[in-house]
Amino acid sequence: MYAVVKSGGKQHRVSVGDIVKVEKLDGQVGDKVNLQEVLLVAKEGQVQLGRPLVEGAQVQAEIVDQGKHRKVLIFKYKRRKRYRRKTGHRQPFTALKVLDIATA
């Protein structure tokens, strides 16, 4: 059984027991989170496709980690003008462990 959920503008395919990194969510490690935006649920060959969401479906997960991804370097450069800028960015994330996929 798996589901496709939408979180932070991205879609993730999840199954029970998976650990998924999503855009940062509020909460502490150990808190439970319900993801309401379920786009698809597949169980034993039967597929429920939402238009746009599956009615009554939700994914229950637990926050495992709050952290930051690896650094992405941004380097700006203009030739012959002595212009160069080097900066970096680390995107925050929330790691979720999927506990249950519930349908109506």
CSV table of C-alpha atoms in Angstrom, one decimal:
chain,number,residue,atom,x,y,z
A,1,MET,CA,0.0,0.0,0.0
A,2,TYR,CA,1.3,3.4,-0.9
A,3,ALA,CA,0.1,7.0,-1.3
A,4,VAL,CA,1.1,10.2,-3.0
A,5,VAL,CA,1.0,13.2,-0.7
A,6,LYS,CA,1.6,16.9,-1.4
A,7,SER,CA,3.6,18.8,1.1
A,8,GLY,CA,5.5,22.1,0.6
A,9,GLY,CA,4.6,22.3,-3.0
A,10,LYS,CA,6.2,18.9,-3.8
A,11,GLN,CA,4.7,15.5,-4.2
A,12,HIS,CA,6.1,12.4,-2.4
A,13,ARG,CA,5.3,8.7,-2.8
A,14,VAL,CA,5.1,7.2,0.7
A,15,SER,CA,4.5,3.7,2.2
A,16,VAL,CA,4.2,2.7,5.8
A,17,GLY,CA,7.6,2.7,7.5
A,18,ASP,CA,9.2,5.1,5.0
A,19,ILE,CA,11.3,8.1,6.1
A,20,VAL,CA,10.6,11.1,3.9
A,21,LYS,CA,12.3,14.5,3.9
A,22,VAL,CA,9.7,17.3,3.3
A,23,GLU,CA,9.9,21.1,3.5
A,24,LYS,CA,10.1,22.3,7.0
A,25,LEU,CA,7.0,21.8,9.2
A,26,ASP,CA,6.3,23.2,12.6
A,27,GLY,CA,6.8,20.8,15.5
A,28,GLN,CA,9.3,19.0,17.7
A,29,VAL,CA,10.9,15.6,17.2
A,30,GLY,CA,8.4,13.0,18.3
A,31,ASP,CA,5.3,15.0,17.4
A,32,LYS,CA,2.6,13.4,15.3
A,33,VAL,CA,1.6,15.0,11.9
A,34,ASN,CA,-1.4,14.4,9.7
A,35,LEU,CA,-0.9,15.0,6.0
A,36,GLN,CA,-4.3,15.8,4.6
A,37,GLU,CA,-3.4,16.5,1.0
A,38,VAL,CA,-3.5,12.9,-0.4
A,39,LEU,CA,-3.5,12.8,-4.2
A,40,LEU,CA,-3.5,9.0,-4.7
A,41,VAL,CA,-3.9,5.8,-2.7
A,42,ALA,CA,-3.0,2.4,-4.1
A,43,LYS,CA,-3.9,-0.7,-2.2
A,44,GLU,CA,-3.7,-4.3,-3.5
A,45,GLY,CA,-3.9,-3.3,-7.1
A,46,GLN,CA,-6.8,-0.9,-6.6
A,47,VAL,CA,-6.1,2.7,-7.2
A,48,GLN,CA,-8.1,5.7,-5.7
A,49,LEU,CA,-7.2,8.8,-7.7
A,50,GLY,CA,-8.3,12.1,-6.2
A,51,ARG,CA,-9.7,15.0,-8.2
A,52,PRO,CA,-7.6,16.8,-6.9
A,53,LEU,CA,-7.7,15.1,-3.4
A,54,VAL,CA,-8.9,11.7,-2.2
A,55,GLU,CA,-11.9,12.2,0.0
A,56,GLY,CA,-11.3,11.2,3.7
A,57,ALA,CA,-7.8,10.0,3.1
A,58,GLN,CA,-4.9,11.1,5.3
A,59,VAL,CA,-1.3,10.0,6.1
A,60,GLN,CA,-0.2,9.9,9.7
A,61,ALA,CA,3.5,10.4,10.4
A,62,GLU,CA,5.9,11.2,13.2
A,63,ILE,CA,8.6,13.8,13.1
A,64,VAL,CA,12.0,12.1,13.3
A,65,ASP,CA,14.4,15.0,12.6
A,66,GLN,CA,14.5,18.7,12.0
A,67,GLY,CA,17.6,19.7,10.1
A,68,LYS,CA,19.2,21.4,7.1
A,69,HIS,CA,20.2,19.9,3.7
A,70,ARG,CA,23.8,20.2,2.3
A,71,LYS,CA,25.0,23.6,1.3
A,72,VAL,CA,24.3,24.8,-2.2
A,73,LEU,CA,26.9,27.3,-3.4
A,74,ILE,CA,25.9,30.4,-5.4
A,75,PHE,CA,28.7,32.0,-7.3
A,76,LYS,CA,28.1,35.2,-9.4
A,77,TYR,CA,30.8,36.4,-11.7
A,78,LYS,CA,31.2,39.1,-14.4
A,79,ARG,CA,34.2,38.9,-16.6
A,80,ARG,CA,36.6,41.8,-16.9
A,81,LYS,CA,34.6,43.8,-14.2
A,82,ARG,CA,36.3,42.5,-11.0
A,83,TYR,CA,32.9,41.4,-9.8
A,84,ARG,CA,32.4,38.1,-8.0
A,85,ARG,CA,30.1,37.1,-5.1
A,86,LYS,CA,30.1,33.7,-3.4
A,87,THR,CA,27.3,32.8,-1.0
A,88,GLY,CA,25.6,29.6,0.2
A,89,HIS,CA,22.2,28.3,1.2
A,90,ARG,CA,21.1,25.5,3.4
A,91,GLN,CA,17.4,24.6,3.0
A,92,PRO,CA,15.7,23.4,6.2
A,93,PHE,CA,13.8,20.1,6.1
A,94,THR,CA,11.6,17.9,8.3
A,95,ALA,CA,12.1,14.1,8.2
A,96,LEU,CA,8.9,12.2,8.7
A,97,LYS,CA,8.4,8.5,9.4
A,98,VAL,CA,5.1,7.3,7.9
A,99,LEU,CA,3.0,5.4,10.5
A,100,ASP,CA,-0.3,4.8,8.8
A,101,ILE,CA,-2.2,5.5,5.6
A,102,ALA,CA,-5.9,5.9,6.3
A,103,THR,CA,-8.8,5.9,3.8
A,104,ALA,CA,-12.4,6.6,4.3
